[in-house]
Coordinates of C-alpha atoms in Angstrom, one line a residue:
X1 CA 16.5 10.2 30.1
X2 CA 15.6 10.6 26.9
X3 CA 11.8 9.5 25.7
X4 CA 11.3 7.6 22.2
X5 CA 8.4 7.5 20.9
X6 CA 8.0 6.4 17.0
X7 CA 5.1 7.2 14.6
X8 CA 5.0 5.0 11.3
X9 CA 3.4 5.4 8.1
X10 CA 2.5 1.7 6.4
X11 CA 1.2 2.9 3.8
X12 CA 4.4 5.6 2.7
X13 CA 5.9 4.1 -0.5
X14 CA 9.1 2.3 1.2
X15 CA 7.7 1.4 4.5
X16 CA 5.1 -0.8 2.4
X17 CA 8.2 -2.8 1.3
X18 CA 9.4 -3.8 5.0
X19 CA 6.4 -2.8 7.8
X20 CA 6.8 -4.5 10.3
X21 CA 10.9 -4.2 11.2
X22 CA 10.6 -1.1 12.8
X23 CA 8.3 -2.1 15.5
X24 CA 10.2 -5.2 16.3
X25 CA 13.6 -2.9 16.4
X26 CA 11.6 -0.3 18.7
X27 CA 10.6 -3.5 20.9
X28 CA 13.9 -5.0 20.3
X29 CA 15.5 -1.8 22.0
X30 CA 13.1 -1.7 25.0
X31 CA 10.7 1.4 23.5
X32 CA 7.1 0.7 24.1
X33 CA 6.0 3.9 22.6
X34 CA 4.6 3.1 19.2
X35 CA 2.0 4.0 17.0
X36 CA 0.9 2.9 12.9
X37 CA -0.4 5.7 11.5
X38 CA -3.4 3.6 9.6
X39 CA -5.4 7.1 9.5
X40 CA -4.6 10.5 9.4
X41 CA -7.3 11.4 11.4
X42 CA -5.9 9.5 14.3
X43 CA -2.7 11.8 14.1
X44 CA -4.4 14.4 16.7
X45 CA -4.6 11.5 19.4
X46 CA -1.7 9.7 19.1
X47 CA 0.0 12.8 19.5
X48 CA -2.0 13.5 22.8
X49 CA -1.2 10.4 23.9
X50 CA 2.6 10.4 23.1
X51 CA 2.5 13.8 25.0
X52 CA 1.5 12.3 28.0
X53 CA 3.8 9.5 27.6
X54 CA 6.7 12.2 28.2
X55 CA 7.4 11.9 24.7
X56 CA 10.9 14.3 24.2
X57 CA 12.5 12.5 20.9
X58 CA 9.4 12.2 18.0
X59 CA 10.7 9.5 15.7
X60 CA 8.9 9.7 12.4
X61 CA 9.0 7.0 9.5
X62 CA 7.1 8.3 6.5
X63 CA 7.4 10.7 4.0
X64 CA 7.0 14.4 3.2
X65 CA 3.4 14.3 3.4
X66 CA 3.5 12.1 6.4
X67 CA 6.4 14.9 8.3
X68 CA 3.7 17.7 7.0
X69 CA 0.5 16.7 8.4
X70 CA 2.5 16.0 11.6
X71 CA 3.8 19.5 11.7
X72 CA 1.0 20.7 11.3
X73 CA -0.4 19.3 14.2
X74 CA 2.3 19.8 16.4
X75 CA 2.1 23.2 15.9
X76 CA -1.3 24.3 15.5
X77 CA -3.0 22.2 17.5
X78 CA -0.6 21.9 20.2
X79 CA -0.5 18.4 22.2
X80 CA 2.9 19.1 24.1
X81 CA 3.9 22.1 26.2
X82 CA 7.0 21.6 24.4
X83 CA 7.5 20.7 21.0
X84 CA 10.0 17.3 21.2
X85 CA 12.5 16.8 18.7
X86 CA 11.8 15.5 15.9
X87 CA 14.2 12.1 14.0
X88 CA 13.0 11.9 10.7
X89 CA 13.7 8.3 8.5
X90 CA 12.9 8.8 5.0
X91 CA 10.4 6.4 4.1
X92 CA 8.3 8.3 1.6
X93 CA 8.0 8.2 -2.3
X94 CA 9.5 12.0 -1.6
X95 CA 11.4 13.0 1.2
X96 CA 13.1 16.3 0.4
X97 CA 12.9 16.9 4.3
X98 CA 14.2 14.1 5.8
X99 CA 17.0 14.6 2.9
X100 CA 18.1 18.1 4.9
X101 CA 16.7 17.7 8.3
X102 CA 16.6 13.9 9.0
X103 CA 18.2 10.1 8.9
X104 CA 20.8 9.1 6.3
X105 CA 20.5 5.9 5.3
X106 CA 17.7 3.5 4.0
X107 CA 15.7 1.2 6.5
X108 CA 16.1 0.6 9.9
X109 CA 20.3 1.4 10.1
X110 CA 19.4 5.2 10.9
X111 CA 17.5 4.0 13.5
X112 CA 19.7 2.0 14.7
X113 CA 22.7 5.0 14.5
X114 CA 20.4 7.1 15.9
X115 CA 19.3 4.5 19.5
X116 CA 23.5 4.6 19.6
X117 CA 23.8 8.5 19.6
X118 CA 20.6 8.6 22.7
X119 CA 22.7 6.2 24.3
X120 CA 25.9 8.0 23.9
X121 CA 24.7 11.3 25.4
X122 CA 25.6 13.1 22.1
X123 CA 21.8 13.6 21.0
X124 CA 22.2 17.6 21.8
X125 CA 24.9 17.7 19.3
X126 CA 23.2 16.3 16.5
X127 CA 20.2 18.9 16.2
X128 CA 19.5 21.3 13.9
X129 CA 16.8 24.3 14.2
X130 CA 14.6 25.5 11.5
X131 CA 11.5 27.9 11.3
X132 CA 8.5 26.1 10.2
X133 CA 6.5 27.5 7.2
X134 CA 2.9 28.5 8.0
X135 CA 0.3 28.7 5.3
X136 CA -2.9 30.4 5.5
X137 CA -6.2 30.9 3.0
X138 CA -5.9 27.5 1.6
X139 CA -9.0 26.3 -0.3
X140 CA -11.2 24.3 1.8
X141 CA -8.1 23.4 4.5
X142 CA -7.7 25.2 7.6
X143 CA -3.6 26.5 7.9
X144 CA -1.0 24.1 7.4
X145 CA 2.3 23.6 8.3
X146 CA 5.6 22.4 6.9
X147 CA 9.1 23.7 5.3
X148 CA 8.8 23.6 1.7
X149 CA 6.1 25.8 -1.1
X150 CA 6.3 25.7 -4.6
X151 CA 3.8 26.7 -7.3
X152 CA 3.3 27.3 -10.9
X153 CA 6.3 24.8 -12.8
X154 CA 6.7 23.4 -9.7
X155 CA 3.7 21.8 -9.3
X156 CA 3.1 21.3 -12.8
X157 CA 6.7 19.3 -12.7
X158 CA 5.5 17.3 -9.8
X159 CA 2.7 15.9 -11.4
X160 CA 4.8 14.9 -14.5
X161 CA 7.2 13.4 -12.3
X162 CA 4.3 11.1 -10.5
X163 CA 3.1 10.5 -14.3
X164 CA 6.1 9.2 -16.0
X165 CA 9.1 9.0 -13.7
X166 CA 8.0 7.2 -10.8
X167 CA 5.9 4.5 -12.5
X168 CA 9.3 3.6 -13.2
X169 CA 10.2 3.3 -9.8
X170 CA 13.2 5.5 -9.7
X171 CA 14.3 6.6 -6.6
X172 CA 13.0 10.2 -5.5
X173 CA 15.9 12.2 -5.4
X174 CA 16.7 10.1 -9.2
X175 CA 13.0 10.8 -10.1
X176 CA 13.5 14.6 -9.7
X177 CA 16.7 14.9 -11.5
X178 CA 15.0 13.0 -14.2
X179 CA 12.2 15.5 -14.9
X180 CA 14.7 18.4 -14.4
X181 CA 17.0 17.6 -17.2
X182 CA 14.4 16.8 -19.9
X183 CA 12.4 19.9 -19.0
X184 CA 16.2 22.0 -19.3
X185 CA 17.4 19.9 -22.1
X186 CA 13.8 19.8 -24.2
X187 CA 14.3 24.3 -23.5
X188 CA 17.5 24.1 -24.6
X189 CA 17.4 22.0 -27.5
X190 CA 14.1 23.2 -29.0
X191 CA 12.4 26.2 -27.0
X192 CA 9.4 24.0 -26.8
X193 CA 7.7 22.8 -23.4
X194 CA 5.5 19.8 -24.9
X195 CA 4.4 18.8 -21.4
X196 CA 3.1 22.4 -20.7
X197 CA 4.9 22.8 -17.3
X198 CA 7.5 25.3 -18.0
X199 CA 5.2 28.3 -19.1
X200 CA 4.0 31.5 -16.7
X201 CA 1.1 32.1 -14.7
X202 CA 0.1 35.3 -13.2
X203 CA 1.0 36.3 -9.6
X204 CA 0.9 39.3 -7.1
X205 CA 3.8 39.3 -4.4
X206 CA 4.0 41.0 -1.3
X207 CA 7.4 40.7 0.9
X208 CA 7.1 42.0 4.4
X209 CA 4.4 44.1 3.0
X210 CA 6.5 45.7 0.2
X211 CA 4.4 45.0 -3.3
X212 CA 6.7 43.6 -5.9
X213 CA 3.9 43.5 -8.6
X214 CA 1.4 41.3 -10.6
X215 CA 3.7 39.8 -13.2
X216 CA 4.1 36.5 -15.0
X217 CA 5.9 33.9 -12.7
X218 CA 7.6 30.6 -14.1
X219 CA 7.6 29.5 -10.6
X220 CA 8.0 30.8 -6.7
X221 CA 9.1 28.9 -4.1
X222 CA 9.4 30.0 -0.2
X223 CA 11.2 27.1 2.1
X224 CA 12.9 27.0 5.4
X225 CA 15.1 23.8 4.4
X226 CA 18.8 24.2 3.2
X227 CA 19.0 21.8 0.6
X228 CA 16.6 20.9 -1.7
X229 CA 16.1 18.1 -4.3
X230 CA 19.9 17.1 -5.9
X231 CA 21.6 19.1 -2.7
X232 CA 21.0 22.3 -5.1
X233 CA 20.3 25.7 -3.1
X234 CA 18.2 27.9 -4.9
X235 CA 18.2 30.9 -2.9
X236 CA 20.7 34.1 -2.1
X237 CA 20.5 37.2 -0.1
X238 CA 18.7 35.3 2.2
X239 CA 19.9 37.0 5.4
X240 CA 17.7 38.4 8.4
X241 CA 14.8 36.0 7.6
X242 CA 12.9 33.5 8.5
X243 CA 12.2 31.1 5.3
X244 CA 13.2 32.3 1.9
X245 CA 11.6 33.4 -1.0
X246 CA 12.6 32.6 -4.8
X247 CA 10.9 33.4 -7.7
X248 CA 12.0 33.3 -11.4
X249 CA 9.5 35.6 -14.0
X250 CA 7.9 34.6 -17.4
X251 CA 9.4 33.8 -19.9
X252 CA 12.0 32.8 -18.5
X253 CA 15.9 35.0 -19.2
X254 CA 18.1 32.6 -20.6
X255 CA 17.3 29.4 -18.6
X256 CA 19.1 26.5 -19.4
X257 CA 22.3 28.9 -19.0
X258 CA 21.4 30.5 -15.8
X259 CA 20.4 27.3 -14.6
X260 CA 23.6 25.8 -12.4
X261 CA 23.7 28.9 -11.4
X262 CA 20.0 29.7 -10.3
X263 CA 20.6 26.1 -8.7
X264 CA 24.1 25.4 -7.1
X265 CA 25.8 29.3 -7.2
X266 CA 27.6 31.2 -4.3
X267 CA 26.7 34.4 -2.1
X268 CA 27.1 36.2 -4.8
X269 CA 24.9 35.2 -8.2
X270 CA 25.0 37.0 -11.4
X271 CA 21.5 37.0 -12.0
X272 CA 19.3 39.6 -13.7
X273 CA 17.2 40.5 -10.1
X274 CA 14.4 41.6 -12.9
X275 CA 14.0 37.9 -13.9
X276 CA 15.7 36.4 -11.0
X277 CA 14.7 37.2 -7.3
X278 CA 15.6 35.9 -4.3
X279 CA 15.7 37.1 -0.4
X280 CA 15.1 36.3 3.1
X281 CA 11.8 37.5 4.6
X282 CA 9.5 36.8 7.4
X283 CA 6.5 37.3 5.8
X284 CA 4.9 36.7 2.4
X285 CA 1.2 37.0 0.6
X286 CA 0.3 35.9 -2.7
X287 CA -2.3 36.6 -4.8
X288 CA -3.0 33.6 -7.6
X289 CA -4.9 31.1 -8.8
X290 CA -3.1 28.7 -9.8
X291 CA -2.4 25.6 -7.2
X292 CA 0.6 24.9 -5.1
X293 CA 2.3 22.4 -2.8
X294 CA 3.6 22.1 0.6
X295 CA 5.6 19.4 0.8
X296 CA 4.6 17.5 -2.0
X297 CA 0.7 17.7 -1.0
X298 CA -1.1 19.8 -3.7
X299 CA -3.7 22.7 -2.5
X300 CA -5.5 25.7 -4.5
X301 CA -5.6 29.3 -3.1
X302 CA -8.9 30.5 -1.6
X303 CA -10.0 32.2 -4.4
X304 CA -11.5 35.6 -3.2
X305 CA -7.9 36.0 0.0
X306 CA -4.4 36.2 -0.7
X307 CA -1.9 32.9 0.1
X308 CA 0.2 34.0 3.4
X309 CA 2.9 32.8 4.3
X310 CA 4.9 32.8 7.6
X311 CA 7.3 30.8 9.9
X312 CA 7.2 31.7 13.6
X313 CA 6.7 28.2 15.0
X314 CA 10.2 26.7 15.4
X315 CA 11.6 23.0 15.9
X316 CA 15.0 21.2 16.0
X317 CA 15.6 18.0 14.1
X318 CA 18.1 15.0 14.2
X319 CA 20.5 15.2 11.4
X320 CA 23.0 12.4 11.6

């Protein structure tokens, strides 16, 4: 018999909107299981505590940040023997995860499909596996863990994103595909990056301890999701790893042209590999000083060891 047990963010973007219904569907449905994350620094025991509970199916409501710091201490710090699976409802101002590995639907109906499918007996057939991304020699954290880095334009774009799309109250996945176009169509148009997010900053790259130099970088990004923001899949020759690695150098070889296909192309890209690289690994160190995000949380680099990156912790997810 499957074990629920749910862990809610109030204070994640949409769950502000309508706290409260989830609680009363979890009671509604018999689960007694329940916890409000008020603090983060409660996540540690209510984790225990859900552990021994039994806890096999990990419902989270939240968003990115909220499905990071809980990665993070599922793995590290290790309250289960087992890690349970893991239902994801997108409740978050960003929930790129959740978007790949999680619940379709807004508010309580993917819970709702997702009591029917534990009820059903179909709950095996609904998972999906991924490799978690470990990060390590983070400025004044200890590791962290969760499934998507970005850093240089990336994090640059995120913060003009927060600044003047989502004051606006777009939806996240509309938010991002706001500040994507006027940063391709401002390039194309004029050459100019008025904002100041789409220029280089200097980075060293190690893959599986191969150097590939200290060049300019308009962004790298390592991930072990599938899809990203707008569906797009910005990674190729990606085989035999266990997260991939993207990175696009400075300036930039014609962008706004190579972008559909840096974004949404096949197998097979045509892509100059000197300005566009892309590839399955296991294993990744950067040198930098510039900050970076996992999963939408923004972090700086210790500043005297090199950024690693790995994914050897593992999970499977409810997709429905």
């Amino acid at each position: 018999m499957t074990r629920i047990g749910i862990i809610e963010n109030p204070r994640s973007q949409q769950n502000q909107k309508k706290f409260g219904q989830l609680a009363l569907a979890a009671r509604n449905a018999g689960i007694k299981i329940y916890a409000s994350l008020e603090n983060f620094e409660d996540l540690g025991g209510i984790l225990k505590d859900f552990a021994n509970e039994g806890v096999d199916l990990l419902v989270l409501s939240g968003g990115d940040g909220t499905v990071q710091a809980v990665l993070t201490e599922l793995t590290l710090q290790q309250p289960f023997e087992h890690l349970p699976r893991i239902a994801i409802m997108a409740r978050g101002m960003t929930n790129m995860t959740a978007a790949d590995v999680g619940l379709s639907g807004k508010g309580i109906k993917g819970f709702k499909r997702l009591l029917k499918v534990v009820e059903s007996g179909a709950l095996p057939r609904k998972l999906v596996h991924r490799h978690l991304l470990k990060l390590e020699n983070i400025k004044d954290h200890s590791p962290q863990v969760g499934m998507f880095f970005g850093c240089a334009a990336i994090t640059r774009a995120i913060e003009s994103c927060r600044s003047s799309v989502h004051p606006l109250k777009a939806e996240a996945e509309v938010a991002s595909g706001i500040t994507l176009a006027k940063l391709l169509w401002r390039w194309l148009t004029t050459g100019r990056d008025d904002d100041g997010v789409l220029r280089g900053d200097r980075i060293s790259i190690a893959v599986d301890g191969a150097e590939l130099g200290e060049k300019d970088y308009l962004l790298v990004l390592a991930t072990t999701l599938d899809r990203l923001v707008l569906k797009s899949r910005p990674f190729w020759n990606d085989a035999g790893g266990d997260f991939r690695l993207t990175s696009i150098a400075y300036p930039p070889h014609r962008l706004a042209r190579n972008a559909w296909g840096v974004l949404y192309g096949g197998a097979e890209r045509r892509l100059d590999p000197a300005h566009y690289f892309s590839c399955g690994t296991k294993r990744i160190a950067l040198k930098m000083d510039c900050p970076f995000t996992l999963d939408g949380e923004l972090f700086d680099p210790h500043p005297d060891l090199p950024l690693l990156l790995s994914a050897e912790a593992e999970a499977d997810f409810v997709r429905i």
